[in-house]
Amino acid sequence: MSFVTAVLVHVASMSEGMVWYRRAFPDAVVEISEPSGFEFLKIGQTQLEIVPADEKVASGAAGSVVYWWVDDFDRTLAHLQSVGAVLYRGPMKIDGELWMCQVRDPWGNCIGIRGPLAKPENSEVSR
């Protein structure tokens, strides 16, 4: 195994899910698989696939959480909350100057973010 190729997010409505995740990840590129026509978001080399929840995989917090690297923890957390994500765990300081937390999307799925706080020029940041 060499890298994560896709993250599947299970939601009740694929169209509503795609709209929400496009707002949550504004730098993601919308791509379409051929010949199926399946639409997904490309973030770096990873496909973020919004798929229907079903009897085998429901939406919600139930186990593994993908953590996305962010360059400005506070800005990213504020952005996610501005589009409707709800803080679920944290934030907490981890190794060195890194912070992490989890937010929940409108379907209860967890999104993890991890990264440094933005430091104003010529000043120290503390929490």
Tab-separated table of N, CA and C in Angstrom:
chain	number	residue	atom	x	y	z
A	1	MET	N	0.850	-1.185	0.000
A	1	MET	CA	0.000	0.000	0.000
A	1	MET	C	0.885	1.234	0.000
A	2	SER	N	0.496	2.216	-0.791
A	2	SER	CA	1.366	3.383	-0.890
A	2	SER	C	0.706	4.704	-0.520
A	3	PHE	N	-0.612	4.880	-0.736
A	3	PHE	CA	-1.272	6.124	-0.354
A	3	PHE	C	-2.778	5.910	-0.301
A	4	VAL	N	-3.465	6.829	0.346
A	4	VAL	CA	-4.926	6.766	0.392
A	4	VAL	C	-5.453	7.274	-0.940
A	5	THR	N	-6.216	6.448	-1.635
A	5	THR	CA	-6.728	6.837	-2.946
A	5	THR	C	-8.113	7.466	-2.876
A	6	ALA	N	-8.947	7.018	-1.918
A	6	ALA	CA	-10.305	7.549	-1.830
A	6	ALA	C	-10.809	7.485	-0.397
A	7	VAL	N	-11.613	8.472	-0.050
A	7	VAL	CA	-12.339	8.495	1.215
A	7	VAL	C	-13.814	8.569	0.848
A	8	LEU	N	-14.596	7.596	1.310
A	8	LEU	CA	-16.029	7.586	1.032
A	8	LEU	C	-16.780	8.140	2.235
A	9	VAL	N	-17.659	9.092	1.971
A	9	VAL	CA	-18.483	9.701	3.010
A	9	VAL	C	-19.927	9.322	2.723
A	10	HIS	N	-20.555	8.646	3.677
A	10	HIS	CA	-21.915	8.143	3.490
A	10	HIS	C	-22.930	9.162	4.006
A	11	VAL	N	-23.878	9.515	3.144
A	11	VAL	CA	-24.880	10.539	3.460
A	11	VAL	C	-26.262	10.076	3.000
A	12	ALA	N	-27.306	10.717	3.524
A	12	ALA	CA	-28.674	10.378	3.129
A	12	ALA	C	-28.991	10.853	1.718
A	13	SER	N	-28.439	11.986	1.320
A	13	SER	CA	-28.701	12.550	-0.009
A	13	SER	C	-27.375	12.894	-0.675
A	14	MET	N	-27.065	12.194	-1.759
A	14	MET	CA	-25.796	12.454	-2.449
A	14	MET	C	-25.731	13.880	-2.983
A	15	SER	N	-26.828	14.388	-3.517
A	15	SER	CA	-26.793	15.745	-4.080
A	15	SER	C	-26.579	16.781	-2.981
A	16	GLU	N	-27.287	16.656	-1.851
A	16	GLU	CA	-27.066	17.578	-0.736
A	16	GLU	C	-25.659	17.411	-0.172
A	17	GLY	N	-25.189	16.176	-0.109
A	17	GLY	CA	-23.841	15.919	0.391
A	17	GLY	C	-22.778	16.561	-0.477
A	18	MET	N	-22.929	16.445	-1.786
A	18	MET	CA	-21.954	17.046	-2.696
A	18	MET	C	-21.952	18.563	-2.551
A	19	VAL	N	-23.122	19.167	-2.445
A	19	VAL	CA	-23.195	20.623	-2.261
A	19	VAL	C	-22.476	21.026	-0.974
A	20	TRP	N	-22.746	20.319	0.110
A	20	TRP	CA	-22.140	20.673	1.395
A	20	TRP	C	-20.620	20.490	1.360
A	21	TYR	N	-20.159	19.365	0.846
A	21	TYR	CA	-18.717	19.105	0.829
A	21	TYR	C	-17.976	20.035	-0.129
A	22	ARG	N	-18.631	20.490	-1.185
A	22	ARG	CA	-17.986	21.487	-2.064
A	22	ARG	C	-17.788	22.792	-1.308
A	23	ARG	N	-18.738	23.142	-0.437
A	23	ARG	CA	-18.586	24.343	0.388
A	23	ARG	C	-17.537	24.125	1.472
A	24	ALA	N	-17.505	22.933	2.056
A	24	ALA	CA	-16.561	22.637	3.134
A	24	ALA	C	-15.121	22.555	2.632
A	25	PHE	N	-14.935	22.079	1.411
A	25	PHE	CA	-13.609	21.935	0.800
A	25	PHE	C	-13.569	22.777	-0.475
A	26	PRO	N	-13.508	24.099	-0.344
A	26	PRO	CA	-13.631	24.969	-1.521
A	26	PRO	C	-12.493	24.840	-2.527
A	27	ASP	N	-11.350	24.307	-2.129
A	27	ASP	CA	-10.233	24.147	-3.059
A	27	ASP	C	-10.259	22.807	-3.789
A	28	ALA	N	-11.207	21.939	-3.434
A	28	ALA	CA	-11.315	20.642	-4.104
A	28	ALA	C	-11.757	20.845	-5.552
A	29	VAL	N	-11.314	19.942	-6.409
A	29	VAL	CA	-11.661	19.984	-7.830
A	29	VAL	C	-12.731	18.929	-8.089
A	30	VAL	N	-13.818	19.326	-8.727
A	30	VAL	CA	-14.870	18.372	-9.087
A	30	VAL	C	-14.408	17.597	-10.315
A	31	GLU	N	-14.433	16.265	-10.215
A	31	GLU	CA	-14.083	15.407	-11.345
A	31	GLU	C	-15.212	14.411	-11.571
A	32	ILE	N	-15.248	13.846	-12.758
A	32	ILE	CA	-16.285	12.887	-13.124
A	32	ILE	C	-15.627	11.640	-13.694
A	33	SER	N	-15.984	10.480	-13.113
A	33	SER	CA	-15.484	9.199	-13.622
A	33	SER	C	-16.199	8.855	-14.914
A	34	GLU	N	-15.443	8.344	-15.852
A	34	GLU	CA	-16.023	7.879	-17.115
A	34	GLU	C	-15.861	6.370	-17.184
A	35	PRO	N	-16.804	5.626	-17.662
A	35	PRO	CA	-18.038	6.066	-18.301
A	35	PRO	C	-19.211	6.206	-17.330
A	36	SER	N	-19.009	5.953	-16.022
A	36	SER	CA	-20.139	5.925	-15.080
A	36	SER	C	-20.792	7.281	-14.840
A	37	GLY	N	-20.030	8.361	-15.006
A	37	GLY	CA	-20.570	9.684	-14.721
A	37	GLY	C	-20.582	10.026	-13.244
A	38	PHE	N	-19.913	9.208	-12.419
A	38	PHE	CA	-19.866	9.443	-10.972
A	38	PHE	C	-19.032	10.689	-10.675
A	39	GLU	N	-19.622	11.613	-9.948
A	39	GLU	CA	-18.951	12.875	-9.612
A	39	GLU	C	-18.309	12.753	-8.230
A	40	PHE	N	-17.076	13.249	-8.100
A	40	PHE	CA	-16.375	13.220	-6.816
A	40	PHE	C	-15.499	14.456	-6.709
A	41	LEU	N	-14.962	14.672	-5.528
A	41	LEU	CA	-14.057	15.793	-5.293
A	41	LEU	C	-12.633	15.280	-5.213
A	42	LYS	N	-11.728	15.958	-5.861
A	42	LYS	CA	-10.314	15.580	-5.843
A	42	LYS	C	-9.578	16.581	-4.951
A	43	ILE	N	-8.913	16.066	-3.926
A	43	ILE	CA	-8.126	16.883	-3.006
A	43	ILE	C	-6.721	16.297	-3.018
A	44	GLY	N	-5.797	16.990	-3.659
A	44	GLY	CA	-4.472	16.408	-3.867
A	44	GLY	C	-4.628	15.172	-4.727
A	45	GLN	N	-4.128	14.048	-4.239
A	45	GLN	CA	-4.268	12.789	-4.965
A	45	GLN	C	-5.416	11.937	-4.441
A	46	THR	N	-6.189	12.471	-3.506
A	46	THR	CA	-7.253	11.705	-2.861
A	46	THR	C	-8.620	12.075	-3.412
A	47	GLN	N	-9.419	11.055	-3.705
A	47	GLN	CA	-10.794	11.268	-4.138
A	47	GLN	C	-11.692	11.285	-2.909
A	48	LEU	N	-12.471	12.342	-2.741
A	48	LEU	CA	-13.483	12.415	-1.695
A	48	LEU	C	-14.803	12.082	-2.372
A	49	GLU	N	-15.336	10.898	-2.053
A	49	GLU	CA	-16.511	10.379	-2.743
A	49	GLU	C	-17.721	10.436	-1.821
A	50	ILE	N	-18.737	11.166	-2.223
A	50	ILE	CA	-19.971	11.293	-1.463
A	50	ILE	C	-20.919	10.213	-1.973
A	51	VAL	N	-21.251	9.260	-1.098
A	51	VAL	CA	-22.014	8.082	-1.510
A	51	VAL	C	-23.220	7.896	-0.592
A	52	PRO	N	-24.229	7.133	-1.058
A	52	PRO	CA	-25.426	6.962	-0.230
A	52	PRO	C	-25.190	6.045	0.969
A	53	ALA	N	-25.720	6.462	2.115
A	53	ALA	CA	-25.742	5.586	3.282
A	53	ALA	C	-26.745	4.474	2.993
A	54	ASP	N	-26.490	3.294	3.554
A	54	ASP	CA	-27.417	2.182	3.345
A	54	ASP	C	-27.415	1.281	4.569
A	55	GLU	N	-28.008	0.099	4.437
A	55	GLU	CA	-28.103	-0.805	5.584
A	55	GLU	C	-26.742	-1.361	6.014
A	56	LYS	N	-25.753	-1.347	5.147
A	56	LYS	CA	-24.422	-1.845	5.510
A	56	LYS	C	-23.535	-0.758	6.093
A	57	VAL	N	-23.617	0.459	5.571
A	57	VAL	CA	-22.792	1.567	6.068
A	57	VAL	C	-23.692	2.789	6.233
A	58	ALA	N	-23.993	3.097	7.485
A	58	ALA	CA	-24.812	4.273	7.788
A	58	ALA	C	-23.918	5.504	7.871
A	59	SER	N	-24.518	6.671	7.868
A	59	SER	CA	-23.740	7.881	8.120
A	59	SER	C	-23.590	8.029	9.631
A	60	GLY	N	-22.602	8.796	10.047
A	60	GLY	CA	-22.397	9.055	11.470
A	60	GLY	C	-21.019	8.656	11.935
A	61	ALA	N	-20.758	8.992	13.195
A	61	ALA	CA	-19.466	8.691	13.821
A	61	ALA	C	-19.492	7.248	14.303
A	62	ALA	N	-18.646	6.408	13.718
A	62	ALA	CA	-18.691	4.998	14.093
A	62	ALA	C	-17.332	4.317	14.104
A	63	GLY	N	-16.253	5.030	13.946
A	63	GLY	CA	-14.971	4.345	13.943
A	63	GLY	C	-13.857	5.203	13.414
A	64	SER	N	-13.334	4.842	12.271
A	64	SER	CA	-12.184	5.531	11.696
A	64	SER	C	-12.529	6.964	11.314
A	65	VAL	N	-11.567	7.863	11.529
A	65	VAL	CA	-11.728	9.265	11.151
A	65	VAL	C	-10.521	9.668	10.323
A	66	VAL	N	-10.760	10.252	9.166
A	66	VAL	CA	-9.687	10.777	8.321
A	66	VAL	C	-9.351	12.174	8.817
A	67	TYR	N	-8.053	12.445	9.005
A	67	TYR	CA	-7.592	13.778	9.402
A	67	TYR	C	-6.937	14.443	8.208
A	68	TRP	N	-7.401	15.646	7.898
A	68	TRP	CA	-6.866	16.440	6.804
A	68	TRP	C	-5.837	17.408	7.360
A	69	TRP	N	-4.679	17.503	6.697
A	69	TRP	CA	-3.658	18.475	7.065
A	69	TRP	C	-4.142	19.858	6.660
A	70	VAL	N	-3.981	20.825	7.561
A	70	VAL	CA	-4.344	22.212	7.273
A	70	VAL	C	-3.175	23.108	7.658
A	71	ASP	N	-2.995	24.196	6.927
A	71	ASP	CA	-1.907	25.126	7.224
A	71	ASP	C	-2.282	26.150	8.283
A	72	ASP	N	-3.574	26.366	8.505
A	72	ASP	CA	-4.063	27.330	9.492
A	72	ASP	C	-5.250	26.692	10.203
A	73	PHE	N	-4.967	26.107	11.358
A	73	PHE	CA	-5.976	25.342	12.091
A	73	PHE	C	-7.217	26.176	12.405
A	74	ASP	N	-7.019	27.341	13.016
A	74	ASP	CA	-8.163	28.169	13.422
A	74	ASP	C	-9.010	28.612	12.231
A	75	ARG	N	-8.355	29.031	11.151
A	75	ARG	CA	-9.098	29.478	9.969
A	75	ARG	C	-9.925	28.332	9.388
A	76	THR	N	-9.325	27.145	9.310
A	76	THR	CA	-10.037	25.995	8.750
A	76	THR	C	-11.202	25.585	9.639
A	77	LEU	N	-10.989	25.545	10.951
A	77	LEU	CA	-12.076	25.204	11.867
A	77	LEU	C	-13.216	26.215	11.737
A	78	ALA	N	-12.885	27.494	11.699
A	78	ALA	CA	-13.917	28.533	11.553
A	78	ALA	C	-14.669	28.366	10.233
A	79	HIS	N	-13.944	28.042	9.159
A	79	HIS	CA	-14.601	27.844	7.855
A	79	HIS	C	-15.576	26.673	7.916
A	80	LEU	N	-15.119	25.542	8.456
A	80	LEU	CA	-15.995	24.372	8.528
A	80	LEU	C	-17.242	24.672	9.358
A	81	GLN	N	-17.069	25.380	10.468
A	81	GLN	CA	-18.224	25.735	11.289
A	81	GLN	C	-19.149	26.702	10.545
A	82	SER	N	-18.586	27.576	9.723
A	82	SER	CA	-19.413	28.547	8.992
A	82	SER	C	-20.310	27.882	7.947
A	83	VAL	N	-19.926	26.686	7.483
A	83	VAL	CA	-20.771	25.981	6.513
A	83	VAL	C	-21.650	24.922	7.185
A	84	GLY	N	-21.647	24.889	8.522
A	84	GLY	CA	-22.565	24.021	9.238
A	84	GLY	C	-21.964	22.851	9.983
A	85	ALA	N	-20.646	22.671	9.950
A	85	ALA	CA	-20.029	21.598	10.729
A	85	ALA	C	-20.124	21.954	12.216
A	86	VAL	N	-20.243	20.932	13.049
A	86	VAL	CA	-20.361	21.123	14.493
A	86	VAL	C	-19.143	20.494	15.163
A	87	LEU	N	-18.491	21.257	16.040
A	87	LEU	CA	-17.333	20.740	16.761
A	87	LEU	C	-17.745	19.510	17.566
A	88	TYR	N	-16.977	18.436	17.450
A	88	TYR	CA	-17.308	17.166	18.093
A	88	TYR	C	-16.288	16.791	19.165
A	89	ARG	N	-14.997	16.894	18.854
A	89	ARG	CA	-13.927	16.589	19.820
A	89	ARG	C	-12.821	17.610	19.663
A	90	GLY	N	-12.265	18.044	20.791
A	90	GLY	CA	-11.174	19.005	20.755
A	90	GLY	C	-11.706	20.417	20.705
A	91	PRO	N	-10.873	21.346	20.269
A	91	PRO	CA	-9.504	21.152	19.796
A	91	PRO	C	-8.553	20.813	20.943
A	92	MET	N	-7.482	20.156	20.571
A	92	MET	CA	-6.449	19.832	21.546
A	92	MET	C	-5.078	19.965	20.910
A	93	LYS	N	-4.137	20.423	21.732
A	93	LYS	CA	-2.758	20.551	21.268
A	93	LYS	C	-2.123	19.173	21.316
A	94	ILE	N	-1.411	18.835	20.244
A	94	ILE	CA	-0.712	17.547	20.204
A	94	ILE	C	0.769	17.828	20.016
A	95	ASP	N	1.466	17.049	19.258
A	95	ASP	CA	2.909	17.163	19.093
A	95	ASP	C	3.356	18.565	18.699
A	96	GLY	N	4.356	19.077	19.414
A	96	GLY	CA	4.934	20.372	19.059
A	96	GLY	C	3.892	21.464	19.050
A	97	GLU	N	3.772	22.121	17.921
A	97	GLU	CA	2.820	23.230	17.775
A	97	GLU	C	1.585	22.829	16.969
A	98	LEU	N	1.310	21.542	16.908
A	98	LEU	CA	0.160	21.067	16.133
A	98	LEU	C	-1.086	20.942	17.001
A	99	TRP	N	-2.217	21.207	16.367
A	99	TRP	CA	-3.520	21.077	17.002
A	99	TRP	C	-4.369	20.113	16.185
A	100	MET	N	-5.374	19.503	16.829
A	100	MET	CA	-6.289	18.629	16.114
A	100	MET	C	-7.683	18.722	16.717
A	101	CYS	N	-8.671	18.414	15.899
A	101	CYS	CA	-10.049	18.313	16.380
A	101	CYS	C	-10.854	17.517	15.364
A	102	GLN	N	-12.088	17.216	15.757
A	102	GLN	CA	-13.047	16.590	14.856
A	102	GLN	C	-14.297	17.453	14.822
A	103	VAL	N	-14.857	17.592	13.639
A	103	VAL	CA	-16.168	18.217	13.480
A	103	VAL	C	-17.082	17.190	12.829
A	104	ARG	N	-18.387	17.421	12.952
A	104	ARG	CA	-19.354	16.522	12.324
A	104	ARG	C	-20.092	17.263	11.224
A	105	ASP	N	-20.259	16.580	10.104
A	105	ASP	CA	-21.022	17.150	8.991
A	105	ASP	C	-22.520	17.047	9.307
A	106	PRO	N	-23.394	17.559	8.450
A	106	PRO	CA	-24.831	17.499	8.739
A	106	PRO	C	-25.403	16.085	8.863
A	107	TRP	N	-24.686	15.062	8.423
A	107	TRP	CA	-25.137	13.675	8.506
A	107	TRP	C	-24.496	12.932	9.669
A	108	GLY	N	-23.682	13.635	10.475
A	108	GLY	CA	-23.052	13.029	11.640
A	108	GLY	C	-21.690	12.431	11.394
A	109	ASN	N	-21.184	12.467	10.152
A	109	ASN	CA	-19.855	11.941	9.849
A	109	ASN	C	-18.788	12.857	10.436
A	110	CYS	N	-17.696	12.265	10.896
A	110	CYS	CA	-16.600	13.049	11.467
A	110	CYS	C	-15.579	13.427	10.399
A	111	ILE	N	-15.106	14.656	10.492
A	111	ILE	CA	-14.006	15.164	9.673
A	111	ILE	C	-12.938	15.605	10.652
A	112	GLY	N	-11.734	15.062	10.514
A	112	GLY	CA	-10.639	15.483	11.378
A	112	GLY	C	-9.769	16.502	10.672
A	113	ILE	N	-9.297	17.490	11.440
A	113	ILE	CA	-8.305	18.424	10.901
A	113	ILE	C	-7.126	18.463	11.856
A	114	ARG	N	-5.947	18.649	11.282
A	114	ARG	CA	-4.717	18.669	12.068
A	114	ARG	C	-3.747	19.640	11.422
A	115	GLY	N	-3.137	20.501	12.235
A	115	GLY	CA	-2.160	21.439	11.705
A	115	GLY	C	-1.818	22.512	12.713
A	116	PRO	N	-0.954	23.440	12.313
A	116	PRO	CA	-0.525	24.512	13.211
A	116	PRO	C	-1.522	25.666	13.225
A	117	LEU	N	-1.462	26.424	14.304
A	117	LEU	CA	-2.184	27.691	14.343
A	117	LEU	C	-1.440	28.656	13.445
A	118	ALA	N	-2.145	29.594	12.866
A	118	ALA	CA	-1.466	30.649	12.102
A	118	ALA	C	-0.785	31.560	13.107
A	119	LYS	N	0.452	31.909	12.852
A	119	LYS	CA	1.177	32.801	13.756
A	119	LYS	C	1.250	34.190	13.152
A	120	PRO	N	0.734	35.191	13.880
A	120	PRO	CA	0.913	36.558	13.394
A	120	PRO	C	2.403	36.880	13.328
A	121	GLU	N	2.780	37.718	12.377
A	121	GLU	CA	4.189	38.075	12.241
A	121	GLU	C	4.702	38.708	13.522
A	122	ASN	N	5.912	38.300	13.935
A	122	ASN	CA	6.617	38.863	15.093
A	122	ASN	C	5.857	38.726	16.404
A	123	SER	N	5.073	37.670	16.561
A	123	SER	CA	4.418	37.469	17.856
A	123	SER	C	4.257	35.983	18.116
A	124	GLU	N	4.105	35.657	19.373
A	124	GLU	CA	3.896	34.280	19.777
A	124	GLU	C	2.396	34.039	19.922
A	125	VAL	N	1.971	32.839	19.585
A	125	VAL	CA	0.573	32.475	19.731
A	125	VAL	C	0.468	31.514	20.897
A	126	SER	N	-0.477	31.743	21.768
A	126	SER	CA	-0.705	30.804	22.863
A	126	SER	C	-2.195	30.613	23.046
A	127	ARG	N	-2.543	29.496	23.584
A	127	ARG	CA	-3.955	29.191	23.880
A	127	ARG	C	-4.080	28.907	25.329
